Amino acid sequence: MSDKQSNKLRVMHINDTHSYFDESVIALNCESVDKFYIKCGGFSRLSHQMTLLSDEMKAEGGNVATYHAGDCFQGTLYFSLYKGKANAELLNQLPLDGMVLGNHEFDLGNELVSHFVSQVNFPILMGNWDLSEEDQSKGQKLKYQDNVLSYDTEREIANYMIKHAGNVDIAVFGLTIDKMDVLASPDPDTPFLNAIETAEKTIEYLKVNGINNVIIISHLGYDADKQLAESISGIDLIIGGHSHVLQGDFAGIGLETIASYGEKVNNTYIVQAGCHALALGYCDLEYSDSGELISFNGRNMLLLDDIAYQDKACEAPVDEEKQKVIYNALNEFIGAEFCTKDQKIEELLIDKYRGEVVRLSQQVIGHSSMDLAHRRVPNEKGQSDIAPWVVEAFYSKAHQVDGKVQFAMHNAGGVRSGLNQGAITYADIAGKVLPFAIPIVIYSIKGKYLKAAIEGAIDNATNNGVIGSGSGSFPYVSQLSYQYEACNPAGQRITEFDIFNSVSGWEPVLDEQIYYGTSTAYTIKGKEGYAPLLNKEDEVITTNLSMADCFIDYLMHYPNLTKPKMTLNRYNKNSTAII
């Protein structure tokens, strides 16, 4: 190791890993080979590459730091089965110096977050999370957990940690989405404060105290990170998450190029490393003795196996000649790195977790006679093929629980993928189509509010007269029929609104009549255009059935999906007023 003190800091970063502990299979192409499949990423490869990069920088006399920019929960059977326990244990195997929590950490409220925080051995950087008024009756409180660096109400700043680049002190703090209650289900007693205001006050405080270098670990999203950098000077680096942006030029191997690595905004470098543990990002920051950032160099690297396959199942390797062509092309490509696995992590996965995941991955529960695509908002190809089946399953299961249930409604963003033709496994549903472990609820509501919620959700999804939060709010329903006319005035866009009665058939939904329905615990909170649902009647039953539980149960009874399930709903997007 070098004896020379260096003002270099190598920062390694990951984000949005979403419980992808095992390797994934990705499709690439290169010169002379149009398409091939290769295994990529996973925590054992991340660990191995982190060790190599860390040892390399330490040998040069520099320091190393590693951060996770949020959203480790949800995504695969590892979360569906183990609810954060596997996440904590696997993340503890990585040399993390800190992590910010993302919105998906809060999908099931604070209790699960508290258990996760108590199990990890690294700091949780949550500088705009105010825990000061946390309900003291809670069993496991967050405000007293020493590894949470939350909002300091006395100084009105983010609590921070110090990293060193030689003689240079660098303050590091975390910021997460300040409108967390819109995207997730945090407890109301622990609010999230404005991220930009928190950052501004914190950086002012640091400067007064002689600290002029700042790194922010952010789960705000790529555009918000750029806005943060534009709004506030004095940030060296923002390590981001939430948007799943794989920075770098990957066009040479057939992947989309979104942004260059380390995009510079107002003298702040912004980095993000894709998602699903496919890639590891790292950047080297070099400082002058006075603390000026004099150089920035880095990249994202896809962590690859060295065998290419003809098929996605990775059962048929390409021929030897193509293997050589692919190997040489990837070996020369700056965004790819052949990487072996950390055996310690592999053994942990095998010994404690992978067996049950593999068993359920192989458990066939149904069959589809065709590909069922998922389209959030209906387009020229039609509606989603899969979402109507999902919402039918919600209705079926909720009606079993309570015979008064008359309809089901679900937002399109809660469905994450379609289904391919052929066998449907447990993992296809719980790990891909409905990976978010969110329960369904049963509630009652007057017809006029139900009608307004459907209109509001579509308005939000299409930006029709509102600044919407995304296409994920588009509503799919069961036992309801409506027509949406985008060109009508607000409040009059839902027409011919009917509900199915098993005895008398289709009947108009009456404004003042109370109807019983089911939705998810996410939708019922009135987010993303569904605010009229907040006018529901008082009693809400939260079941112990997740979205995936409902669809799996449905397939157990009706295992053959023979065609896309058609609905009677009509969405007329003509003259939509986009703002």
PDB file of N, CA and C in Angstrom, residues 330-389:
ATOM      1  N   LEU A 330     -17.214  -7.428 -25.623  1.00  0.00           N
ATOM      2  CA  LEU A 330     -17.572  -6.982 -24.275  1.00  0.00           C
ATOM      3  C   LEU A 330     -16.338  -6.624 -23.462  1.00  0.00           C
ATOM      4  N   ASN A 331     -15.266  -7.338 -23.685  1.00  0.00           N
ATOM      5  CA  ASN A 331     -14.031  -7.073 -22.949  1.00  0.00           C
ATOM      6  C   ASN A 331     -13.476  -5.689 -23.271  1.00  0.00           C
ATOM      7  N   GLU A 332     -13.734  -5.224 -24.493  1.00  0.00           N
ATOM      8  CA  GLU A 332     -13.246  -3.910 -24.908  1.00  0.00           C
ATOM      9  C   GLU A 332     -14.234  -2.791 -24.599  1.00  0.00           C
ATOM     10  N   PHE A 333     -15.465  -3.158 -24.241  1.00  0.00           N
ATOM     11  CA  PHE A 333     -16.505  -2.159 -24.025  1.00  0.00           C
ATOM     12  C   PHE A 333     -16.382  -1.571 -22.624  1.00  0.00           C
ATOM     13  N   ILE A 334     -16.325  -0.248 -22.538  1.00  0.00           N
ATOM     14  CA  ILE A 334     -16.037   0.411 -21.264  1.00  0.00           C
ATOM     15  C   ILE A 334     -17.140   0.223 -20.224  1.00  0.00           C
ATOM     16  N   GLY A 335     -18.349  -0.036 -20.684  1.00  0.00           N
ATOM     17  CA  GLY A 335     -19.449  -0.172 -19.744  1.00  0.00           C
ATOM     18  C   GLY A 335     -19.727  -1.585 -19.278  1.00  0.00           C
ATOM     19  N   ALA A 336     -18.859  -2.527 -19.626  1.00  0.00           N
ATOM     20  CA  ALA A 336     -19.054  -3.931 -19.237  1.00  0.00           C
ATOM     21  C   ALA A 336     -17.840  -4.432 -18.478  1.00  0.00           C
ATOM     22  N   GLU A 337     -18.084  -5.327 -17.547  1.00  0.00           N
ATOM     23  CA  GLU A 337     -16.991  -5.899 -16.761  1.00  0.00           C
ATOM     24  C   GLU A 337     -17.318  -7.360 -16.477  1.00  0.00           C
ATOM     25  N   PHE A 338     -16.446  -8.259 -16.924  1.00  0.00           N
ATOM     26  CA  PHE A 338     -16.617  -9.665 -16.555  1.00  0.00           C
ATOM     27  C   PHE A 338     -16.286  -9.805 -15.077  1.00  0.00           C
ATOM     28  N   CYS A 339     -17.151 -10.478 -14.359  1.00  0.00           N
ATOM     29  CA  CYS A 339     -17.053 -10.444 -12.899  1.00  0.00           C
ATOM     30  C   CYS A 339     -17.434 -11.785 -12.298  1.00  0.00           C
ATOM     31  N   THR A 340     -16.601 -12.303 -11.432  1.00  0.00           N
ATOM     32  CA  THR A 340     -16.917 -13.540 -10.714  1.00  0.00           C
ATOM     33  C   THR A 340     -17.786 -13.225  -9.493  1.00  0.00           C
ATOM     34  N   LYS A 341     -18.179 -14.268  -8.778  1.00  0.00           N
ATOM     35  CA  LYS A 341     -19.101 -14.106  -7.655  1.00  0.00           C
ATOM     36  C   LYS A 341     -18.387 -14.261  -6.320  1.00  0.00           C
ATOM     37  N   ASP A 342     -18.868 -13.537  -5.349  1.00  0.00           N
ATOM     38  CA  ASP A 342     -18.422 -13.685  -3.967  1.00  0.00           C
ATOM     39  C   ASP A 342     -19.089 -14.937  -3.400  1.00  0.00           C
ATOM     40  N   GLN A 343     -18.302 -15.936  -3.097  1.00  0.00           N
ATOM     41  CA  GLN A 343     -18.853 -17.216  -2.656  1.00  0.00           C
ATOM     42  C   GLN A 343     -19.532 -17.151  -1.300  1.00  0.00           C
ATOM     43  N   LYS A 344     -19.104 -16.224  -0.466  1.00  0.00           N
ATOM     44  CA  LYS A 344     -19.735 -16.084   0.849  1.00  0.00           C
ATOM     45  C   LYS A 344     -21.206 -15.697   0.696  1.00  0.00           C
ATOM     46  N   ILE A 345     -21.482 -14.768  -0.214  1.00  0.00           N
ATOM     47  CA  ILE A 345     -22.866 -14.360  -0.431  1.00  0.00           C
ATOM     48  C   ILE A 345     -23.657 -15.469  -1.121  1.00  0.00           C
ATOM     49  N   GLU A 346     -23.034 -16.148  -2.072  1.00  0.00           N
ATOM     50  CA  GLU A 346     -23.712 -17.269  -2.721  1.00  0.00           C
ATOM     51  C   GLU A 346     -24.114 -18.327  -1.695  1.00  0.00           C
ATOM     52  N   GLU A 347     -23.228 -18.641  -0.781  1.00  0.00           N
ATOM     53  CA  GLU A 347     -23.520 -19.657   0.247  1.00  0.00           C
ATOM     54  C   GLU A 347     -24.641 -19.188   1.171  1.00  0.00           C
ATOM     55  N   LEU A 348     -24.648 -17.896   1.505  1.00  0.00           N
ATOM     56  CA  LEU A 348     -25.720 -17.359   2.351  1.00  0.00           C
ATOM     57  C   LEU A 348     -27.071 -17.494   1.660  1.00  0.00           C
ATOM     58  N   LEU A 349     -27.131 -17.141   0.392  1.00  0.00           N
ATOM     59  CA  LEU A 349     -28.378 -17.262  -0.359  1.00  0.00           C
ATOM     60  C   LEU A 349     -28.841 -18.716  -0.436  1.00  0.00           C
ATOM     61  N   ILE A 350     -27.905 -19.615  -0.702  1.00  0.00           N
ATOM     62  CA  ILE A 350     -28.249 -21.034  -0.812  1.00  0.00           C
ATOM     63  C   ILE A 350     -28.728 -21.585   0.529  1.00  0.00           C
ATOM     64  N   ASP A 351     -28.019 -21.243   1.588  1.00  0.00           N
ATOM     65  CA  ASP A 351     -28.315 -21.817   2.904  1.00  0.00           C
ATOM     66  C   ASP A 351     -29.625 -21.322   3.497  1.00  0.00           C
ATOM     67  N   LYS A 352     -29.999 -20.046   3.237  1.00  0.00           N
ATOM     68  CA  LYS A 352     -31.105 -19.466   3.980  1.00  0.00           C
ATOM     69  C   LYS A 352     -32.316 -19.056   3.138  1.00  0.00           C
ATOM     70  N   TYR A 353     -32.125 -18.738   1.877  1.00  0.00           N
ATOM     71  CA  TYR A 353     -33.218 -18.087   1.157  1.00  0.00           C
ATOM     72  C   TYR A 353     -33.570 -18.685  -0.199  1.00  0.00           C
ATOM     73  N   ARG A 354     -32.586 -19.078  -0.969  1.00  0.00           N
ATOM     74  CA  ARG A 354     -32.840 -19.365  -2.379  1.00  0.00           C
ATOM     75  C   ARG A 354     -33.717 -20.590  -2.589  1.00  0.00           C
ATOM     76  N   GLY A 355     -33.634 -21.580  -1.712  1.00  0.00           N
ATOM     77  CA  GLY A 355     -34.375 -22.821  -1.903  1.00  0.00           C
ATOM     78  C   GLY A 355     -35.866 -22.597  -2.065  1.00  0.00           C
ATOM     79  N   GLU A 356     -36.454 -21.807  -1.163  1.00  0.00           N
ATOM     80  CA  GLU A 356     -37.897 -21.557  -1.225  1.00  0.00           C
ATOM     81  C   GLU A 356     -38.243 -20.713  -2.446  1.00  0.00           C
ATOM     82  N   VAL A 357     -37.372 -19.769  -2.794  1.00  0.00           N
ATOM     83  CA  VAL A 357     -37.604 -18.933  -3.974  1.00  0.00           C
ATOM     84  C   VAL A 357     -37.604 -19.794  -5.232  1.00  0.00           C
ATOM     85  N   VAL A 358     -36.649 -20.705  -5.340  1.00  0.00           N
ATOM     86  CA  VAL A 358     -36.566 -21.583  -6.510  1.00  0.00           C
ATOM     87  C   VAL A 358     -37.776 -22.509  -6.570  1.00  0.00           C
ATOM     88  N   ARG A 359     -38.178 -23.033  -5.418  1.00  0.00           N
ATOM     89  CA  ARG A 359     -39.317 -23.954  -5.389  1.00  0.00           C
ATOM     90  C   ARG A 359     -40.566 -23.267  -5.928  1.00  0.00           C
ATOM     91  N   LEU A 360     -40.816 -22.064  -5.458  1.00  0.00           N
ATOM     92  CA  LEU A 360     -42.002 -21.347  -5.907  1.00  0.00           C
ATOM     93  C   LEU A 360     -41.864 -20.862  -7.347  1.00  0.00           C
ATOM     94  N   SER A 361     -40.640 -20.610  -7.772  1.00  0.00           N
ATOM     95  CA  SER A 361     -40.426 -20.206  -9.158  1.00  0.00           C
ATOM     96  C   SER A 361     -40.803 -21.315 -10.126  1.00  0.00           C
ATOM     97  N   GLN A 362     -40.721 -22.542  -9.671  1.00  0.00           N
ATOM     98  CA  GLN A 362     -41.006 -23.693 -10.519  1.00  0.00           C
ATOM     99  C   GLN A 362     -42.429 -24.210 -10.353  1.00  0.00           C
ATOM    100  N   GLN A 363     -43.181 -23.645  -9.411  1.00  0.00           N
ATOM    101  CA  GLN A 363     -44.540 -24.114  -9.142  1.00  0.00           C
ATOM    102  C   GLN A 363     -45.510 -23.518 -10.157  1.00  0.00           C
ATOM    103  N   VAL A 364     -46.017 -24.347 -11.063  1.00  0.00           N
ATOM    104  CA  VAL A 364     -46.946 -23.892 -12.098  1.00  0.00           C
ATOM    105  C   VAL A 364     -48.350 -23.805 -11.511  1.00  0.00           C
ATOM    106  N   ILE A 365     -48.980 -22.629 -11.682  1.00  0.00           N
ATOM    107  CA  ILE A 365     -50.324 -22.435 -11.125  1.00  0.00           C
ATOM    108  C   ILE A 365     -51.356 -22.110 -12.194  1.00  0.00           C
ATOM    109  N   GLY A 366     -50.925 -21.953 -13.448  1.00  0.00           N
ATOM    110  CA  GLY A 366     -51.877 -21.644 -14.504  1.00  0.00           C
ATOM    111  C   GLY A 366     -51.227 -21.672 -15.867  1.00  0.00           C
ATOM    112  N   HIS A 367     -52.003 -21.271 -16.860  1.00  0.00           N
ATOM    113  CA  HIS A 367     -51.514 -21.318 -18.233  1.00  0.00           C
ATOM    114  C   HIS A 367     -52.189 -20.215 -19.039  1.00  0.00           C
ATOM    115  N   SER A 368     -51.416 -19.560 -19.900  1.00  0.00           N
ATOM    116  CA  SER A 368     -51.979 -18.549 -20.786  1.00  0.00           C
ATOM    117  C   SER A 368     -51.806 -19.010 -22.229  1.00  0.00           C
ATOM    118  N   SER A 369     -52.869 -18.916 -22.993  1.00  0.00           N
ATOM    119  CA  SER A 369     -52.823 -19.386 -24.378  1.00  0.00           C
ATOM    120  C   SER A 369     -52.185 -18.357 -25.312  1.00  0.00           C
ATOM    121  N   MET A 370     -51.854 -17.174 -24.788  1.00  0.00           N
ATOM    122  CA  MET A 370     -51.240 -16.133 -25.626  1.00  0.00           C
ATOM    123  C   MET A 370     -50.468 -15.173 -24.730  1.00  0.00           C
ATOM    124  N   ASP A 371     -49.653 -14.345 -25.345  1.00  0.00           N
ATOM    125  CA  ASP A 371     -48.980 -13.283 -24.599  1.00  0.00           C
ATOM    126  C   ASP A 371     -50.023 -12.282 -24.118  1.00  0.00           C
ATOM    127  N   LEU A 372     -49.915 -11.885 -22.859  1.00  0.00           N
ATOM    128  CA  LEU A 372     -50.813 -10.893 -22.278  1.00  0.00           C
ATOM    129  C   LEU A 372     -49.986  -9.671 -21.923  1.00  0.00           C
ATOM    130  N   ALA A 373     -50.071  -8.635 -22.737  1.00  0.00           N
ATOM    131  CA  ALA A 373     -49.266  -7.431 -22.544  1.00  0.00           C
ATOM    132  C   ALA A 373     -49.901  -6.522 -21.500  1.00  0.00           C
ATOM    133  N   HIS A 374     -49.072  -5.649 -20.939  1.00  0.00           N
ATOM    134  CA  HIS A 374     -49.610  -4.645 -20.011  1.00  0.00           C
ATOM    135  C   HIS A 374     -49.379  -3.252 -20.591  1.00  0.00           C
ATOM    136  N   ARG A 375     -50.472  -2.556 -20.858  1.00  0.00           N
ATOM    137  CA  ARG A 375     -50.439  -1.165 -21.286  1.00  0.00           C
ATOM    138  C   ARG A 375     -51.204  -0.363 -20.240  1.00  0.00           C
ATOM    139  N   ARG A 376     -50.531   0.566 -19.600  1.00  0.00           N
ATOM    140  CA  ARG A 376     -51.178   1.305 -18.521  1.00  0.00           C
ATOM    141  C   ARG A 376     -52.413   2.063 -19.010  1.00  0.00           C
ATOM    142  N   VAL A 377     -52.213   2.912 -20.008  1.00  0.00           N
ATOM    143  CA  VAL A 377     -53.317   3.673 -20.582  1.00  0.00           C
ATOM    144  C   VAL A 377     -53.667   3.056 -21.932  1.00  0.00           C
ATOM    145  N   PRO A 378     -54.935   2.780 -22.197  1.00  0.00           N
ATOM    146  CA  PRO A 378     -55.299   2.212 -23.503  1.00  0.00           C
ATOM    147  C   PRO A 378     -54.782   3.073 -24.650  1.00  0.00           C
ATOM    148  N   ASN A 379     -54.298   2.395 -25.701  1.00  0.00           N
ATOM    149  CA  ASN A 379     -53.801   3.112 -26.875  1.00  0.00           C
ATOM    150  C   ASN A 379     -54.316   2.431 -28.134  1.00  0.00           C
ATOM    151  N   GLU A 380     -53.663   2.669 -29.255  1.00  0.00           N
ATOM    152  CA  GLU A 380     -54.143   2.096 -30.513  1.00  0.00           C
ATOM    153  C   GLU A 380     -54.127   0.566 -30.491  1.00  0.00           C
ATOM    154  N   LYS A 381     -53.353  -0.028 -29.600  1.00  0.00           N
ATOM    155  CA  LYS A 381     -53.318  -1.486 -29.472  1.00  0.00           C
ATOM    156  C   LYS A 381     -54.368  -2.005 -28.502  1.00  0.00           C
ATOM    157  N   GLY A 382     -55.070  -1.086 -27.838  1.00  0.00           N
ATOM    158  CA  GLY A 382     -56.107  -1.496 -26.907  1.00  0.00           C
ATOM    159  C   GLY A 382     -55.706  -1.283 -25.465  1.00  0.00           C
ATOM    160  N   GLN A 383     -56.491  -1.851 -24.569  1.00  0.00           N
ATOM    161  CA  GLN A 383     -56.245  -1.741 -23.138  1.00  0.00           C
ATOM    162  C   GLN A 383     -55.174  -2.748 -22.710  1.00  0.00           C
ATOM    163  N   SER A 384     -54.855  -2.739 -21.458  1.00  0.00           N
ATOM    164  CA  SER A 384     -53.988  -3.772 -20.907  1.00  0.00           C
ATOM    165  C   SER A 384     -54.658  -5.132 -21.038  1.00  0.00           C
ATOM    166  N   ASP A 385     -53.883  -6.132 -21.435  1.00  0.00           N
ATOM    167  CA  ASP A 385     -54.424  -7.496 -21.511  1.00  0.00           C
ATOM    168  C   ASP A 385     -54.479  -8.153 -20.139  1.00  0.00           C
ATOM    169  N   ILE A 386     -53.563  -7.764 -19.253  1.00  0.00           N
ATOM    170  CA  ILE A 386     -53.407  -8.468 -17.984  1.00  0.00           C
ATOM    171  C   ILE A 386     -54.152  -7.786 -16.829  1.00  0.00           C
ATOM    172  N   ALA A 387     -54.222  -6.434 -16.823  1.00  0.00           N
ATOM    173  CA  ALA A 387     -54.819  -5.727 -15.688  1.00  0.00           C
ATOM    174  C   ALA A 387     -56.278  -6.119 -15.435  1.00  0.00           C
ATOM    175  N   PRO A 388     -57.116  -6.328 -16.463  1.00  0.00           N
ATOM    176  CA  PRO A 388     -58.490  -6.757 -16.178  1.00  0.00           C
ATOM    177  C   PRO A 388     -58.565  -8.107 -15.459  1.00  0.00           C
ATOM    178  N   TRP A 389     -57.630  -9.021 -15.768  1.00  0.00           N
ATOM    179  CA  TRP A 389     -57.598 -10.286 -15.034  1.00  0.00           C
ATOM    180  C   TRP A 389     -57.233 -10.050 -13.572  1.00  0.00           C
TER     181      TRP A 389
END
